[in-house]
Amino acid sequence: MKKLLLIFTVLLGIYGCARQSVDQEAEAEKIMELSREWAKSAQTTDIEKVLSYWSDDAVVMAPGQPPTIGKEALRKMLEMNATIPGFEVNWEPKAAYVSESGDLAYSIGVNYMKMLDSLGNKITIFNKAVEVWKKQDDGSWKCVVDIFNQDPTLTSIK
């Protein structure tokens, strides 16, 4: 019985040492910074850069639209957005949270989309948003789910 207890204690010690500690706050700050960098890239015409923040199987759930799934569909969505007169999108993450295991995270934020209405007047639609992030094998973070819907109480993203 003592041998069994000793073996169990040793294995427990090894397991405890093998578990890597995750600095959830530091990882959450990485998510916030990534989201801000992504928003800056969305202000450019570099579709490949914007796409690089999504995983290959990412899902975007925009209001009034079916889910857009995968990089090719997302590329087509971005190309279509670029043809909308006056189209602009921007966002600001407000908080991020990382799982204890350090492999999943989510951020909560706000965004806006601007475009021209049928009379040529610029309109702005404010949204609330959630991004779900997954740590990749190389240690980088990619957005796997991006969902937003209108929030008529918002007048700014700052």
Coordinates of N, CA, C and O in Angstrom, one line a residue, residues 37-93:
E37 N -5.4 45.5 -33.8 CA -4.6 45.5 -35.1 C -5.4 45.1 -36.2 O -5.3 45.6 -37.3
W38 N -6.3 44.1 -36.0 CA -7.2 43.6 -37.0 C -8.1 44.7 -37.5 O -8.4 44.9 -38.7
A39 N -8.7 45.5 -36.5 CA -9.5 46.7 -36.9 C -8.8 47.6 -37.8 O -9.3 48.2 -38.8
K40 N -7.5 47.9 -37.5 CA -6.7 48.8 -38.3 C -6.5 48.2 -39.7 O -6.6 49.0 -40.7
S41 N -6.3 46.9 -39.8 CA -6.1 46.3 -41.1 C -7.4 46.4 -41.9 O -7.4 46.5 -43.1
A42 N -8.6 46.4 -41.2 CA -9.8 46.5 -41.9 C -10.1 47.9 -42.5 O -11.0 48.1 -43.4
Q43 N -9.3 48.9 -42.1 CA -9.3 50.2 -42.7 C -8.6 50.4 -44.0 O -8.6 51.4 -44.6
T44 N -7.9 49.3 -44.4 CA -7.1 49.3 -45.6 C -7.8 48.5 -46.7 O -8.9 47.9 -46.5
T45 N -7.2 48.4 -47.8 CA -7.7 47.5 -48.9 C -7.0 46.2 -49.0 O -7.2 45.4 -49.9
D46 N -6.2 45.8 -47.9 CA -5.5 44.6 -47.9 C -6.3 43.4 -47.4 O -6.3 43.1 -46.2
I47 N -7.1 42.8 -48.3 CA -8.0 41.7 -47.9 C -7.3 40.6 -47.3 O -7.8 40.0 -46.4
E48 N -6.1 40.2 -47.8 CA -5.4 39.1 -47.3 C -5.0 39.3 -45.8 O -5.0 38.4 -45.0
K49 N -4.6 40.6 -45.5 CA -4.2 40.9 -44.1 C -5.5 40.7 -43.2 O -5.4 40.2 -42.1
V50 N -6.6 41.2 -43.7 CA -7.8 41.1 -42.9 C -8.2 39.6 -42.7 O -8.5 39.2 -41.6
L51 N -8.1 38.8 -43.7 CA -8.3 37.4 -43.7 C -7.4 36.7 -42.7 O -7.8 35.7 -42.1
S52 N -6.2 37.2 -42.6 CA -5.2 36.4 -41.8 C -5.5 36.3 -40.3 O -5.0 35.5 -39.6
Y53 N -6.5 37.1 -39.8 CA -6.9 37.0 -38.4 C -7.9 35.9 -38.1 O -8.1 35.6 -37.0
W54 N -8.6 35.4 -39.2 CA -9.5 34.4 -39.1 C -8.9 33.0 -39.3 O -7.9 32.9 -40.1
S55 N -9.4 32.0 -38.6 CA -8.9 30.6 -38.9 C -9.5 30.2 -40.2 O -10.4 30.8 -40.7
D56 N -8.9 29.1 -40.7 CA -9.4 28.6 -42.0 C -10.9 28.2 -42.0 O -11.5 28.3 -43.1
D57 N -11.4 27.8 -40.9 CA -12.8 27.4 -40.8 C -13.6 28.4 -40.0 O -14.7 28.0 -39.5
A58 N -13.2 29.6 -39.9 CA -13.9 30.6 -39.2 C -15.4 30.8 -39.6 O -15.7 30.6 -40.8
V59 N -16.2 31.3 -38.7 CA -17.6 31.5 -39.0 C -17.9 33.0 -38.6 O -17.6 33.4 -37.5
V60 N -18.5 33.7 -39.6 CA -18.9 35.1 -39.3 C -20.5 35.1 -39.3 O -21.1 34.6 -40.3
M61 N -21.0 35.6 -38.2 CA -22.5 35.7 -38.1 C -22.9 37.1 -38.1 O -22.9 37.7 -37.0
A62 N -23.3 37.7 -39.2 CA -23.7 39.1 -39.4 C -25.2 39.2 -39.3 O -25.9 38.2 -39.7
P63 N -25.7 40.3 -38.9 CA -27.1 40.5 -38.8 C -27.9 40.3 -40.1 O -27.4 40.8 -41.1
G64 N -28.9 39.6 -40.1 CA -29.8 39.4 -41.3 C -29.1 38.6 -42.4 O -29.6 38.6 -43.5
Q65 N -28.0 37.9 -42.1 CA -27.3 37.1 -43.1 C -27.1 35.7 -42.6 O -27.0 35.5 -41.4
P66 N -27.1 34.7 -43.5 CA -26.7 33.4 -43.1 C -25.2 33.4 -42.7 O -24.5 34.2 -43.1
P67 N -24.8 32.4 -41.9 CA -23.4 32.3 -41.5 C -22.5 32.3 -42.7 O -22.8 31.6 -43.7
T68 N -21.4 32.9 -42.6 CA -20.3 32.9 -43.7 C -19.2 32.0 -43.1 O -18.7 32.3 -42.0
I69 N -18.9 30.9 -43.7 CA -18.0 29.9 -43.2 C -16.8 29.6 -44.1 O -17.0 29.3 -45.3
G70 N -15.6 29.8 -43.5 CA -14.4 29.4 -44.2 C -13.8 30.6 -44.9 O -14.5 31.6 -45.3
K71 N -12.5 30.5 -45.2 CA -11.7 31.6 -45.7 C -12.2 32.1 -47.1 O -12.2 33.3 -47.4
E72 N -12.6 31.1 -48.0 CA -13.0 31.5 -49.3 C -14.3 32.3 -49.3 O -14.4 33.3 -50.0
A73 N -15.2 31.9 -48.5 CA -16.5 32.6 -48.3 C -16.2 34.0 -47.7 O -16.9 35.0 -48.0
L74 N -15.3 34.0 -46.7 CA -15.0 35.3 -46.1 C -14.3 36.2 -47.0 O -14.6 37.4 -47.0
R75 N -13.4 35.7 -47.9 CA -12.8 36.5 -48.9 C -13.9 37.1 -49.8 O -13.8 38.4 -50.1
K76 N -14.8 36.3 -50.3 CA -15.9 36.9 -51.1 C -16.7 37.9 -50.4 O -17.1 38.9 -51.0
M77 N -17.0 37.7 -49.1 CA -17.7 38.7 -48.3 C -16.9 40.1 -48.3 O -17.5 41.1 -48.5
L78 N -15.6 40.0 -48.0 CA -14.8 41.2 -48.0 C -14.7 41.9 -49.4 O -14.8 43.1 -49.5
E79 N -14.6 41.1 -50.4 CA -14.6 41.7 -51.8 C -15.9 42.3 -52.1 O -16.0 43.4 -52.7
M80 N -17.1 41.7 -51.6 CA -18.4 42.4 -51.8 C -18.5 43.7 -51.0 O -19.0 44.7 -51.6
N81 N -18.0 43.6 -49.8 CA -18.1 44.8 -49.0 C -17.3 46.0 -49.6 O -17.7 47.1 -49.5
A82 N -16.2 45.7 -50.3 CA -15.4 46.7 -50.9 C -16.1 47.4 -52.1 O -15.7 48.5 -52.5
T83 N -17.1 46.7 -52.6 CA -17.9 47.3 -53.7 C -19.1 48.2 -53.2 O -19.7 48.9 -54.0
I84 N -19.4 48.2 -51.9 CA -20.5 49.0 -51.4 C -20.0 50.4 -51.3 O -19.0 50.7 -50.6
P85 N -20.7 51.4 -51.9 CA -20.3 52.8 -51.9 C -20.2 53.3 -50.4 O -21.2 53.1 -49.6
G86 N -19.1 53.9 -50.1 CA -18.9 54.5 -48.8 C -18.7 53.5 -47.6 O -18.7 53.9 -46.5
F87 N -18.5 52.2 -48.0 CA -18.4 51.2 -46.9 C -17.2 51.4 -46.1 O -16.1 51.6 -46.6
E88 N -17.4 51.3 -44.7 CA -16.3 51.3 -43.8 C -16.7 50.5 -42.6 O -17.9 50.5 -42.2
V89 N -15.8 49.8 -42.0 CA -16.0 49.1 -40.7 C -14.9 49.4 -39.8 O -13.7 49.5 -40.2
N90 N -15.2 49.4 -38.5 CA -14.2 49.6 -37.5 C -14.8 49.0 -36.2 O -16.0 48.9 -36.0
W91 N -13.9 48.6 -35.3 CA -14.3 48.1 -34.0 C -13.3 48.4 -32.9 O -12.2 48.7 -33.2
E92 N -13.8 48.2 -31.7 CA -13.0 48.3 -30.5 C -13.4 47.3 -29.5 O -14.5 47.2 -29.0
P93 N -12.4 46.4 -29.1 CA -12.7 45.4 -28.1 C -12.8 46.1 -26.7 O -12.0 47.1 -26.5

